[in-house]
PDB file of C-alpha atoms in Angstrom:
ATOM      1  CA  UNK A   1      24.895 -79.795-135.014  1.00 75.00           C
ATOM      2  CA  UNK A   2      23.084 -79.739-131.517  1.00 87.00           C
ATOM      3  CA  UNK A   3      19.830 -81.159-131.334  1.00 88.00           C
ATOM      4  CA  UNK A   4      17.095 -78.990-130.741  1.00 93.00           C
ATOM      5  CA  UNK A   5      14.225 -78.918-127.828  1.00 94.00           C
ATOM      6  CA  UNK A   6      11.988 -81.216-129.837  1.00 95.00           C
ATOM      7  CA  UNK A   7      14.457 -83.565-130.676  1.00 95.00           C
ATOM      8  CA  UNK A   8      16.456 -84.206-127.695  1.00 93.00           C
ATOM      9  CA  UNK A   9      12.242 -84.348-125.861  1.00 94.00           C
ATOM     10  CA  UNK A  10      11.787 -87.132-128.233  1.00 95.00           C
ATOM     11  CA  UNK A  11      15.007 -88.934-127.559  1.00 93.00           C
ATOM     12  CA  UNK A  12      14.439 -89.144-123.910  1.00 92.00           C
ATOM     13  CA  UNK A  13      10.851 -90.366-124.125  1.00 92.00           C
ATOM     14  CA  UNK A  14      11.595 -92.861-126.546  1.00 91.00           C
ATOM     15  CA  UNK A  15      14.501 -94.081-123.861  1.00 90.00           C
ATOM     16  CA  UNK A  16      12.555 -93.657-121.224  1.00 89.00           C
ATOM     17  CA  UNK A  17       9.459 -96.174-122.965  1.00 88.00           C
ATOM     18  CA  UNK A  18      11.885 -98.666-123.517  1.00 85.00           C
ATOM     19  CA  UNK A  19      14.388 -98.503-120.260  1.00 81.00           C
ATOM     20  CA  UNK A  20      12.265 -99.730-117.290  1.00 79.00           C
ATOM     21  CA  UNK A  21      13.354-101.969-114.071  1.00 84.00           C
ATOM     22  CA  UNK A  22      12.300-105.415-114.143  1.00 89.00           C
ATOM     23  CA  UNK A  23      12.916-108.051-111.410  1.00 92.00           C
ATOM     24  CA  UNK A  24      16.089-110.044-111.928  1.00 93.00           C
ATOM     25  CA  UNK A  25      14.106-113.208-111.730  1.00 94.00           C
ATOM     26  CA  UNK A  26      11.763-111.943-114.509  1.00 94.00           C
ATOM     27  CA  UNK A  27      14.698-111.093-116.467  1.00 93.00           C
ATOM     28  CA  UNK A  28      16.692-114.468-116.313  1.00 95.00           C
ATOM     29  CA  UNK A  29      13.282-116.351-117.088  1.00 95.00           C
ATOM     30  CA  UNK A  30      13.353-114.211-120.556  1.00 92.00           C
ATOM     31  CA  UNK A  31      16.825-115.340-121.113  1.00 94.00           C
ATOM     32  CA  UNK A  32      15.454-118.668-119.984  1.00 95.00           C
ATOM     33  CA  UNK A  33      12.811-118.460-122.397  1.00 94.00           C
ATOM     34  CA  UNK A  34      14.605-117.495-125.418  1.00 92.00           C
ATOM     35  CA  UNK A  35      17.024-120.770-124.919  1.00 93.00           C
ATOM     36  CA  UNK A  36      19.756-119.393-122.574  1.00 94.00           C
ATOM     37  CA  UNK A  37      20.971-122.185-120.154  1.00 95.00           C
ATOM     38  CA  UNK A  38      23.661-121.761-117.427  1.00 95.00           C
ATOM     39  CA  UNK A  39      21.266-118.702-116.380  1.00 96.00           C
ATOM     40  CA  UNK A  40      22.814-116.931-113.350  1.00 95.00           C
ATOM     41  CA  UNK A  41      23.647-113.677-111.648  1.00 95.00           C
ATOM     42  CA  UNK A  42      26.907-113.506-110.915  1.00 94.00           C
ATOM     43  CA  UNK A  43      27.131-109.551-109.258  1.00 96.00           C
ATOM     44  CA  UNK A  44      23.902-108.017-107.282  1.00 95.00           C
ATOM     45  CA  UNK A  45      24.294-104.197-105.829  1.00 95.00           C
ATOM     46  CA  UNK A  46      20.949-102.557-105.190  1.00 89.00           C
ATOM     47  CA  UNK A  47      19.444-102.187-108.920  1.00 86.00           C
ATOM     48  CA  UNK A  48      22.355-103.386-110.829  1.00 90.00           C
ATOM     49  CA  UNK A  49      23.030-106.731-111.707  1.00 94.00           C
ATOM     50  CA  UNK A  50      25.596-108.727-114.150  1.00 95.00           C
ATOM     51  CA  UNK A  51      23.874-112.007-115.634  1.00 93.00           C
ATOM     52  CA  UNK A  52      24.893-114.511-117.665  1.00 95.00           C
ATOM     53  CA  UNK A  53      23.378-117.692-119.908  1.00 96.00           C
ATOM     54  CA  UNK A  54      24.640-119.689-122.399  1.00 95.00           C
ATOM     55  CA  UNK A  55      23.113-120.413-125.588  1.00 90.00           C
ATOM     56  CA  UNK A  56      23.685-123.516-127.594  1.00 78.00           C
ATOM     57  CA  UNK A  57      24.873-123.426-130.812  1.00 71.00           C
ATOM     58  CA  UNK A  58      22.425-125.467-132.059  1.00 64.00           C
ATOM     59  CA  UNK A  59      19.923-123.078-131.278  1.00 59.00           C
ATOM     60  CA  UNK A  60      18.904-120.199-133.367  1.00 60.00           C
ATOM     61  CA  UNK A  61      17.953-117.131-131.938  1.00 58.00           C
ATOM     62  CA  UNK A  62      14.827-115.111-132.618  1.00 60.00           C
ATOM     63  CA  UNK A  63      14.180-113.077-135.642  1.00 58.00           C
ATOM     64  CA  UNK A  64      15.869-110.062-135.119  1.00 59.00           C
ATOM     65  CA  UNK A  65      18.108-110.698-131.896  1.00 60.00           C
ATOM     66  CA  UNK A  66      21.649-109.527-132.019  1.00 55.00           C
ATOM     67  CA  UNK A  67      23.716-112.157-134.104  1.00 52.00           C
ATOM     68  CA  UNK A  68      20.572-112.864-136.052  1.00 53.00           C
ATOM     69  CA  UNK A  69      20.979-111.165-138.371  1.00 45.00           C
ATOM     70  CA  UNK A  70      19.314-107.073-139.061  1.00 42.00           C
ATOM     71  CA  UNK A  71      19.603-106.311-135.538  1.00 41.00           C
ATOM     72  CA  UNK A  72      17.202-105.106-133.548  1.00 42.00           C
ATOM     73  CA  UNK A  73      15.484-101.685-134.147  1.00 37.00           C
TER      74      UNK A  73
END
C-alpha cells in the first residue's frame, strides 16, 4: 500500500544524503581513478552532463561496483 509520512520522510532524506552535485571534472577523475580510460563528456547543458570511460577488461572493478558482483547497497 501507500507509504506513510515517516516512510516516504525517510526515503527522501536518504536520497537526498546520497544525490549531491559534484563538478564534472571531479566526477571524471573518480572514473579516472577507479580505471576508466577514454574519460570524456560527450553532452554539457547547465547541470546535466553524459560521460563516458572505458574500462579494460583486464581490470577488475572494486568490491561491490555494478558487474562485481552483490551490487552496491
Amino acid at each position: 500500500g501507500p507509504l506513510g509520512d515517516v516512510e516516504a520522510r525517510a526515503i527522501i532524506e536518504r536520497r537526498e544524503s546520497l544525490d549531491r552535485m559534484e563538478k564534472l571534472s571531479v566526477q571524471l577523475g573518480w572514473m579516472r581513478e577507479i580505471g576508466f580510460g577514454g574519460v570524456a563528456a560527450t553532452y554539457t547543458d547547465g547541470c546535466f552532463a553524459v560521460f563516458t570511460g572505458r574500462k579494460d577488461k583486464h581490470h577488475s572493478l572494486p568490491v561491490g561496483a555494478p558487474g562485481a558482483g552483490g551490487g552496491w547497497t
